[in-house]
PDB file of C-alpha atoms and ligand atoms in Angstrom:
ATOM      1  CA  MET A 109     -15.938  -9.461 -16.212  1.00 92.00           C
ATOM      2  CA  LYS A 110     -12.750  -7.559 -16.998  1.00 96.00           C
ATOM      3  CA  LEU A 111     -12.462  -4.667 -14.655  1.00 97.00           C
ATOM      4  CA  ILE A 112      -9.987  -1.870 -14.014  1.00 97.00           C
ATOM      5  CA  LEU A 113      -9.787  -0.211 -10.609  1.00 97.00           C
ATOM      6  CA  LEU A 114      -8.728   3.438 -10.712  1.00 98.00           C
ATOM      7  CA  GLY A 115      -8.091   5.851  -7.866  1.00 97.00           C
ATOM      8  CA  ALA A 116      -5.296   7.484  -5.920  1.00 96.00           C
ATOM      9  CA  PRO A 117      -2.829   5.370  -3.945  1.00 93.00           C
ATOM     10  CA  GLY A 118      -4.605   4.499  -0.707  1.00 91.00           C
ATOM     11  CA  ALA A 119      -8.104   4.970  -2.149  1.00 95.00           C
ATOM     12  CA  GLY A 120      -8.880   1.346  -1.317  1.00 93.00           C
ATOM     13  CA  LYS A 121      -8.371  -0.307  -4.703  1.00 94.00           C
ATOM     14  CA  GLY A 122      -6.647  -3.357  -3.258  1.00 92.00           C
ATOM     15  CA  THR A 123      -9.271  -3.850  -0.565  1.00 91.00           C
ATOM     16  CA  GLN A 124     -12.191  -3.509  -2.973  1.00 96.00           C
ATOM     17  CA  ALA A 125     -10.400  -5.689  -5.532  1.00 96.00           C
ATOM     18  CA  ASP A 126     -10.190  -8.484  -2.935  1.00 93.00           C
ATOM     19  CA  ILE A 127     -13.896  -8.183  -2.139  1.00 95.00           C
ATOM     20  CA  ILE A 128     -14.946  -8.189  -5.813  1.00 96.00           C
ATOM     21  CA  SER A 129     -12.512 -11.007  -6.545  1.00 96.00           C
ATOM     22  CA  ARG A 130     -14.120 -13.239  -3.899  1.00 95.00           C
ATOM     23  CA  LYS A 131     -17.632 -12.333  -5.040  1.00 94.00           C
ATOM     24  CA  LEU A 132     -17.029 -12.919  -8.766  1.00 94.00           C
ATOM     25  CA  GLU A 133     -14.380 -15.624  -8.360  1.00 95.00           C
ATOM     26  CA  ILE A 134     -11.943 -13.919 -10.687  1.00 97.00           C
ATOM     27  CA  PRO A 135      -8.310 -13.078  -9.846  1.00 97.00           C
ATOM     28  CA  THR A 136      -6.922  -9.662  -9.020  1.00 97.00           C
ATOM     29  CA  ILE A 137      -3.820  -8.595 -10.880  1.00 97.00           C
ATOM     30  CA  SER A 138      -1.993  -6.000  -8.816  1.00 96.00           C
ATOM     31  CA  THR A 139       1.114  -4.698 -10.550  1.00 96.00           C
ATOM     32  CA  GLY A 140       2.211  -3.155  -7.225  1.00 94.00           C
ATOM     33  CA  ASN A 141       2.078  -6.573  -5.501  1.00 93.00           C
ATOM     34  CA  ILE A 142       3.840  -8.293  -8.400  1.00 95.00           C
ATOM     35  CA  LEU A 143       6.575  -5.636  -8.374  1.00 95.00           C
ATOM     36  CA  ARG A 144       7.042  -5.837  -4.592  1.00 92.00           C
ATOM     37  CA  ALA A 145       7.386  -9.627  -4.850  1.00 93.00           C
ATOM     38  CA  ALA A 146       9.977  -9.135  -7.619  1.00 95.00           C
ATOM     39  CA  VAL A 147      11.893  -6.697  -5.391  1.00 94.00           C
ATOM     40  CA  ARG A 148      11.823  -9.198  -2.489  1.00 92.00           C
ATOM     41  CA  GLU A 149      13.051 -11.986  -4.729  1.00 95.00           C
ATOM     42  CA  GLY A 150      15.735  -9.795  -6.328  1.00 96.00           C
ATOM     43  CA  THR A 151      14.689 -10.638  -9.909  1.00 96.00           C
ATOM     44  CA  PRO A 152      15.958  -8.432 -12.795  1.00 94.00           C
ATOM     45  CA  VAL A 153      12.577  -6.632 -12.848  1.00 94.00           C
ATOM     46  CA  GLY A 154      12.758  -6.182  -9.074  1.00 95.00           C
ATOM     47  CA  LEU A 155      16.267  -4.748  -9.228  1.00 94.00           C
ATOM     48  CA  ARG A 156      15.144  -2.296 -11.911  1.00 93.00           C
ATOM     49  CA  ALA A 157      12.005  -1.264 -10.017  1.00 95.00           C
ATOM     50  CA  LYS A 158      13.172  -0.992  -6.386  1.00 95.00           C
ATOM     51  CA  ALA A 159      14.474   2.604  -6.297  1.00 94.00           C
ATOM     52  CA  ILE A 160      11.631   3.843  -8.509  1.00 95.00           C
ATOM     53  CA  ILE A 161       8.980   2.374  -6.203  1.00 93.00           C
ATOM     54  CA  GLU A 162      10.656   3.716  -3.089  1.00 90.00           C
ATOM     55  CA  ALA A 163      10.718   7.208  -4.636  1.00 89.00           C
ATOM     56  CA  GLY A 164       6.995   6.982  -5.445  1.00 89.00           C
ATOM     57  CA  GLN A 165       7.604   7.274  -9.192  1.00 93.00           C
ATOM     58  CA  LEU A 166       6.245   5.084 -11.978  1.00 95.00           C
ATOM     59  CA  VAL A 167       8.011   1.987 -13.268  1.00 96.00           C
ATOM     60  CA  PRO A 168       8.533   2.174 -17.088  1.00 96.00           C
ATOM     61  CA  ASP A 169       5.499   1.218 -19.193  1.00 95.00           C
ATOM     62  CA  ASP A 170       7.332  -1.600 -21.030  1.00 93.00           C
ATOM     63  CA  VAL A 171       8.139  -3.366 -17.735  1.00 95.00           C
ATOM     64  CA  ILE A 172       4.527  -3.057 -16.601  1.00 96.00           C
ATOM     65  CA  MET A 173       3.081  -4.287 -19.876  1.00 95.00           C
ATOM     66  CA  GLY A 174       5.440  -7.282 -19.816  1.00 94.00           C
ATOM     67  CA  ILE A 175       4.113  -8.205 -16.360  1.00 95.00           C
ATOM     68  CA  VAL A 176       0.449  -7.730 -17.294  1.00 96.00           C
ATOM     69  CA  SER A 177       0.514  -9.536 -20.628  1.00 94.00           C
ATOM     70  CA  GLU A 178       2.210 -12.548 -19.022  1.00 94.00           C
ATOM     71  CA  ARG A 179      -0.255 -12.630 -16.114  1.00 95.00           C
ATOM     72  CA  VAL A 180      -3.515 -12.284 -18.106  1.00 95.00           C
ATOM     73  CA  ALA A 181      -2.430 -15.166 -20.346  1.00 94.00           C
ATOM     74  CA  LYS A 182      -2.658 -17.571 -17.386  1.00 96.00           C
ATOM     75  CA  ASP A 183      -5.502 -20.018 -17.168  1.00 96.00           C
ATOM     76  CA  ASP A 184      -7.201 -18.509 -14.122  1.00 96.00           C
ATOM     77  CA  CYS A 185      -7.888 -15.296 -16.096  1.00 96.00           C
ATOM     78  CA  LYS A 186     -10.059 -16.941 -18.719  1.00 94.00           C
ATOM     79  CA  ASN A 187     -13.338 -15.882 -17.030  1.00 93.00           C
ATOM     80  CA  GLY A 188     -12.119 -12.373 -16.309  1.00 96.00           C
ATOM     81  CA  PHE A 189      -9.862 -10.448 -13.945  1.00 97.00           C
ATOM     82  CA  ILE A 190      -9.505  -7.257 -11.986  1.00 98.00           C
ATOM     83  CA  LEU A 191      -6.626  -4.924 -12.790  1.00 98.00           C
ATOM     84  CA  ASP A 192      -5.553  -3.110  -9.624  1.00 97.00           C
ATOM     85  CA  GLY A 193      -3.072  -0.286 -10.145  1.00 95.00           C
ATOM     86  CA  VAL A 194      -2.796  -0.686 -13.899  1.00 97.00           C
ATOM     87  CA  PRO A 195      -3.123   1.143 -16.255  1.00 97.00           C
ATOM     88  CA  ARG A 196      -1.547   4.171 -14.619  1.00 97.00           C
ATOM     89  CA  THR A 197      -0.739   6.129 -17.776  1.00 97.00           C
ATOM     90  CA  ILE A 198      -2.507   6.745 -21.081  1.00 97.00           C
ATOM     91  CA  ALA A 199       0.333   4.815 -22.772  1.00 97.00           C
ATOM     92  CA  GLN A 200      -0.457   1.753 -20.612  1.00 97.00           C
ATOM     93  CA  ALA A 201      -4.171   2.043 -21.403  1.00 97.00           C
ATOM     94  CA  ASP A 202      -3.377   2.219 -25.131  1.00 97.00           C
ATOM     95  CA  ALA A 203      -1.046  -0.768 -24.796  1.00 96.00           C
ATOM     96  CA  LEU A 204      -3.794  -2.812 -23.109  1.00 96.00           C
ATOM     97  CA  GLU A 205      -6.083  -2.125 -26.069  1.00 94.00           C
ATOM     98  CA  GLU A 206      -3.289  -2.965 -28.523  1.00 94.00           C
ATOM     99  CA  PHE A 207      -2.775  -6.284 -26.729  1.00 91.00           C
ATOM    100  CA  GLY A 208      -6.500  -6.979 -27.183  1.00 91.00           C
ATOM    101  CA  ILE A 209      -7.157  -6.633 -23.436  1.00 91.00           C
ATOM    102  CA  ASN A 210     -10.489  -4.838 -23.647  1.00 91.00           C
ATOM    103  CA  VAL A 211     -12.082  -4.141 -20.294  1.00 94.00           C
ATOM    104  CA  ASP A 212     -15.803  -3.969 -19.540  1.00 95.00           C
ATOM    105  CA  CYS A 213     -15.480  -1.073 -17.170  1.00 95.00           C
ATOM    106  CA  ALA A 214     -13.127   1.185 -15.241  1.00 97.00           C
ATOM    107  CA  LEU A 215     -14.232   1.752 -11.684  1.00 97.00           C
ATOM    108  CA  CYS A 216     -12.781   4.806  -9.968  1.00 97.00           C
ATOM    109  CA  ILE A 217     -12.771   5.069  -6.167  1.00 98.00           C
ATOM    110  CA  ASP A 218     -12.815   8.766  -5.263  1.00 97.00           C
ATOM    111  CA  VAL A 219     -11.102   9.873  -2.055  1.00 97.00           C
ATOM    112  CA  PRO A 220      -9.868  13.439  -1.312  1.00 96.00           C
ATOM    113  CA  ASP A 221      -6.104  13.917  -0.949  1.00 94.00           C
ATOM    114  CA  ASP A 222      -6.195  14.918   2.737  1.00 92.00           C
ATOM    115  CA  VAL A 223      -8.059  11.702   3.612  1.00 93.00           C
ATOM    116  CA  ILE A 224      -5.515   9.693   1.604  1.00 93.00           C
ATOM    117  CA  VAL A 225      -2.589  11.180   3.505  1.00 90.00           C
ATOM    118  CA  ARG A 226      -4.223  10.375   6.865  1.00 87.00           C
ATOM    119  CA  ARG A 227      -5.167   6.906   5.725  1.00 87.00           C
ATOM    120  CA  MET A 228      -1.745   5.933   4.435  1.00 88.00           C
ATOM    121  CA  SER A 229      -0.105   6.635   7.781  1.00 86.00           C
ATOM    122  CA  GLY A 230      -2.123   3.775   9.318  1.00 90.00           C
ATOM    123  CA  ARG A 231      -1.670   1.291   6.513  1.00 90.00           C
ATOM    124  CA  ARG A 232       0.163  -1.960   7.241  1.00 94.00           C
ATOM    125  CA  THR A 233       1.136  -4.498   4.596  1.00 92.00           C
ATOM    126  CA  CYS A 234       1.976  -8.169   5.019  1.00 93.00           C
ATOM    127  CA  SER A 235       5.632  -8.786   4.186  1.00 90.00           C
ATOM    128  CA  GLU A 236       4.726 -12.279   2.923  1.00 89.00           C
ATOM    129  CA  CYS A 237       1.421 -12.144   1.022  1.00 89.00           C
ATOM    130  CA  SER A 238       0.914  -8.349   0.526  1.00 86.00           C
ATOM    131  CA  ALA A 239      -2.511  -8.315   2.236  1.00 89.00           C
ATOM    132  CA  THR A 240      -3.254  -4.824   3.544  1.00 88.00           C
ATOM    133  CA  TYR A 241      -4.698  -3.693   6.870  1.00 91.00           C
ATOM    134  CA  HIS A 242      -5.339  -0.412   8.615  1.00 90.00           C
ATOM    135  CA  VAL A 243      -4.582   0.118  12.280  1.00 91.00           C
ATOM    136  CA  GLU A 244      -8.025   1.704  12.850  1.00 87.00           C
ATOM    137  CA  SER A 245     -10.448   0.823  10.075  1.00 83.00           C
ATOM    138  CA  ASN A 246      -9.316  -2.709   9.253  1.00 89.00           C
ATOM    139  CA  PRO A 247      -7.017  -4.032  11.995  1.00 95.00           C
ATOM    140  CA  PRO A 248      -5.649  -7.586  11.944  1.00 96.00           C
ATOM    141  CA  LYS A 249      -6.908  -9.977  14.661  1.00 97.00           C
ATOM    142  CA  THR A 250      -3.436 -10.005  16.250  1.00 96.00           C
ATOM    143  CA  GLU A 251      -1.454  -6.780  16.153  1.00 95.00           C
ATOM    144  CA  GLY A 252       1.390  -6.876  13.645  1.00 96.00           C
ATOM    145  CA  ILE A 253       0.443 -10.297  12.242  1.00 97.00           C
ATOM    146  CA  CYS A 254      -1.346 -11.061   8.965  1.00 97.00           C
ATOM    147  CA  ASP A 255      -4.721 -12.824   9.433  1.00 96.00           C
ATOM    148  CA  ALA A 256      -4.364 -14.567   6.085  1.00 95.00           C
ATOM    149  CA  CYS A 257      -0.875 -16.092   6.305  1.00 96.00           C
ATOM    150  CA  GLY A 258       0.651 -15.243   9.699  1.00 97.00           C
ATOM    151  CA  GLY A 259       3.315 -13.042   8.045  1.00 96.00           C
ATOM    152  CA  LYS A 260       4.756  -9.950   9.715  1.00 96.00           C
ATOM    153  CA  LEU A 261       2.951  -6.661   8.988  1.00 97.00           C
ATOM    154  CA  THR A 262       5.192  -3.788   7.909  1.00 94.00           C
ATOM    155  CA  ILE A 263       4.900  -0.169   6.762  1.00 91.00           C
ATOM    156  CA  ARG A 264       5.721   0.032   3.062  1.00 86.00           C
ATOM    157  CA  LYS A 265       8.583   2.464   2.424  1.00 84.00           C
ATOM    158  CA  ASP A 266       6.448   4.206  -0.176  1.00 85.00           C
ATOM    159  CA  ASP A 267       3.694   4.753   2.420  1.00 87.00           C
ATOM    160  CA  LEU A 268       5.948   7.144   4.371  1.00 87.00           C
ATOM    161  CA  PRO A 269       4.367  10.647   4.376  1.00 85.00           C
ATOM    162  CA  GLU A 270       6.863  12.376   2.048  1.00 85.00           C
ATOM    163  CA  THR A 271       6.583   9.595  -0.525  1.00 89.00           C
ATOM    164  CA  VAL A 272       2.788   9.604  -0.309  1.00 91.00           C
ATOM    165  CA  LEU A 273       2.777  13.265  -1.393  1.00 91.00           C
ATOM    166  CA  SER A 274       4.900  12.519  -4.450  1.00 91.00           C
ATOM    167  CA  ARG A 275       2.750   9.480  -5.295  1.00 92.00           C
ATOM    168  CA  LEU A 276      -0.314  11.719  -5.138  1.00 95.00           C
ATOM    169  CA  SER A 277       1.215  14.268  -7.475  1.00 95.00           C
ATOM    170  CA  VAL A 278       2.205  11.473  -9.887  1.00 94.00           C
ATOM    171  CA  TYR A 279      -1.398  10.221  -9.682  1.00 96.00           C
ATOM    172  CA  HIS A 280      -2.902  13.614 -10.539  1.00 97.00           C
ATOM    173  CA  ALA A 281      -0.457  14.258 -13.375  1.00 97.00           C
ATOM    174  CA  GLN A 282      -0.243  10.848 -15.019  1.00 96.00           C
ATOM    175  CA  THR A 283      -3.135   8.649 -13.940  1.00 97.00           C
ATOM    176  CA  GLU A 284      -6.080  11.027 -13.532  1.00 97.00           C
ATOM    177  CA  PRO A 285      -6.232  11.689 -17.309  1.00 97.00           C
ATOM    178  CA  LEU A 286      -7.415   8.056 -17.559  1.00 98.00           C
ATOM    179  CA  LEU A 287     -10.780   9.147 -16.158  1.00 98.00           C
ATOM    180  CA  ASP A 288     -11.497  11.097 -19.357  1.00 98.00           C
ATOM    181  CA  TYR A 289      -9.996   8.272 -21.405  1.00 98.00           C
ATOM    182  CA  TYR A 290     -12.486   5.716 -20.055  1.00 98.00           C
ATOM    183  CA  ARG A 291     -15.350   8.243 -19.821  1.00 97.00           C
ATOM    184  CA  SER A 292     -15.030   8.910 -23.549  1.00 97.00           C
ATOM    185  CA  ARG A 293     -15.320   5.150 -24.133  1.00 96.00           C
ATOM    186  CA  GLY A 294     -18.467   4.966 -21.981  1.00 97.00           C
ATOM    187  CA  LYS A 295     -16.684   2.708 -19.482  1.00 97.00           C
ATOM    188  CA  LEU A 296     -16.150   4.933 -16.452  1.00 97.00           C
ATOM    189  CA  ILE A 297     -17.982   4.298 -13.175  1.00 96.00           C
ATOM    190  CA  ARG A 298     -17.229   6.341 -10.021  1.00 96.00           C
ATOM    191  CA  VAL A 299     -17.897   5.573  -6.382  1.00 97.00           C
ATOM    192  CA  GLU A 300     -17.162   7.500  -3.188  1.00 96.00           C
ATOM    193  CA  GLY A 301     -14.421   5.820  -1.188  1.00 96.00           C
ATOM    194  CA  GLU A 302     -14.204   8.153   1.773  1.00 94.00           C
ATOM    195  CA  GLU A 303     -16.422   6.220   4.169  1.00 91.00           C
ATOM    196  CA  THR A 304     -16.065   2.636   5.407  1.00 90.00           C
ATOM    197  CA  ILE A 305     -14.905  -0.370   3.406  1.00 91.00           C
ATOM    198  CA  GLU A 306     -18.447  -1.816   3.608  1.00 94.00           C
ATOM    199  CA  ALA A 307     -20.104   1.416   2.419  1.00 95.00           C
ATOM    200  CA  THR A 308     -17.742   1.556  -0.545  1.00 96.00           C
ATOM    201  CA  SER A 309     -18.205  -2.086  -1.513  1.00 95.00           C
ATOM    202  CA  LYS A 310     -21.976  -1.661  -1.312  1.00 96.00           C
ATOM    203  CA  GLN A 311     -21.780   1.107  -3.920  1.00 95.00           C
ATOM    204  CA  VAL A 312     -19.349  -0.971  -5.963  1.00 95.00           C
ATOM    205  CA  PHE A 313     -21.680  -3.980  -6.059  1.00 95.00           C
ATOM    206  CA  LYS A 314     -24.631  -1.755  -6.918  1.00 95.00           C
ATOM    207  CA  THR A 315     -22.895   0.070  -9.780  1.00 94.00           C
ATOM    208  CA  LEU A 316     -21.537  -3.200 -11.168  1.00 92.00           C
ATOM    209  CA  GLY A 317     -24.965  -4.820 -10.843  1.00 90.00           C
ATOM    210  CA  ILE A 318     -23.633  -7.723  -8.764  1.00 87.00           C
ATOM    211  CA  GLU A 319     -25.578  -7.200  -5.503  1.00 77.00           C
TER     212      GLU A 319
HETATM  213  P1  AMP B 136       0.661   0.237  -5.795  1.00 93.97           P
HETATM  214  O1  AMP B 136       0.791  -0.880  -4.829  1.00 93.97           O
HETATM  215  O2  AMP B 136      -0.325  -0.043  -6.894  1.00 93.97           O
HETATM  216  O3  AMP B 136       0.412   1.566  -5.133  1.00 93.97           O
HETATM  217  O4  AMP B 136       2.077   0.370  -6.535  1.00 93.97           O
HETATM  218  C1  AMP B 136       3.272   0.656  -5.815  1.00 93.97           C
HETATM  219  C2  AMP B 136       4.303   1.221  -6.749  1.00 93.97           C
HETATM  220  O5  AMP B 136       4.606   0.266  -7.781  1.00 93.97           O
HETATM  221  C3  AMP B 136       3.893   2.485  -7.498  1.00 93.97           C
HETATM  222  O6  AMP B 136       4.074   3.662  -6.727  1.00 93.97           O
HETATM  223  C4  AMP B 136       4.821   2.429  -8.703  1.00 93.97           C
HETATM  224  O7  AMP B 136       6.146   2.801  -8.362  1.00 93.97           O
HETATM  225  C5  AMP B 136       4.830   0.936  -9.030  1.00 93.97           C
HETATM  226  N1  AMP B 136       3.716   0.576  -9.941  1.00 93.97           N
HETATM  227  C6  AMP B 136       2.659  -0.251  -9.677  1.00 93.97           C
HETATM  228  N2  AMP B 136       1.855  -0.352 -10.741  1.00 93.97           N
HETATM  229  C7  AMP B 136       2.386   0.444 -11.699  1.00 93.97           C
HETATM  230  C8  AMP B 136       2.010   0.783 -13.019  1.00 93.97           C
HETATM  231  N3  AMP B 136       0.890   0.305 -13.583  1.00 93.97           N
HETATM  232  N4  AMP B 136       2.802   1.636 -13.710  1.00 93.97           N
HETATM  233  C9  AMP B 136       3.942   2.128 -13.185  1.00 93.97           C
HETATM  234  N5  AMP B 136       4.357   1.873 -11.937  1.00 93.97           N
HETATM  235  C10 AMP B 136       3.597   1.033 -11.192  1.00 93.97           C
END
């Protein structure tokens, strides 16, 4: 299964990707996580991406495609993978096809903008392993500490309210056109992501036929 997760920032792509990844035993490739790790490590890609990410803008397509093509070539991707947060532009979607990365389906998690804005204010991200939590809907067992690795939970700079609004406008302008792109290829599936994590993953499993 090669799957793309679409949806606004904060729609729950990362959370659902983790759930599907465990169920199907295929890796998740999150360009956001890879970029944040590059920023932490101060690599050339990280240095190029830092200010762009913090402003809520998109990192250039060539950087993203370099990351993705390198990652999907790894051995653990041979039975499939989940792309979380990529493609984000039509140019990236075209580049995936040109690279021969043909996905089985694009799953969009629909959440209204006002819910996104509320949700993002409670999001906490592990500074070590990038796992995400929510102070109300998905709290860690110990406040401020990652369940998975014990790392410190932080608020991502790009989750601050003013940046969330610009990320949403970037999403509507540049990423939403991908819905028509994958619809016209007969690959688009949509689920409601406004309710709980469990309710969303139930729909996801059903639409993917993996209940
Ligand atoms: P995410 O964690 O997916 O919300 O990504 C965080 C930030 O990383 C985005 O706001 C962008 O600045 C950058 N980013 C992640 N994936 C992409 C992508 N496919 N194309 C361009 N920029 C990206």
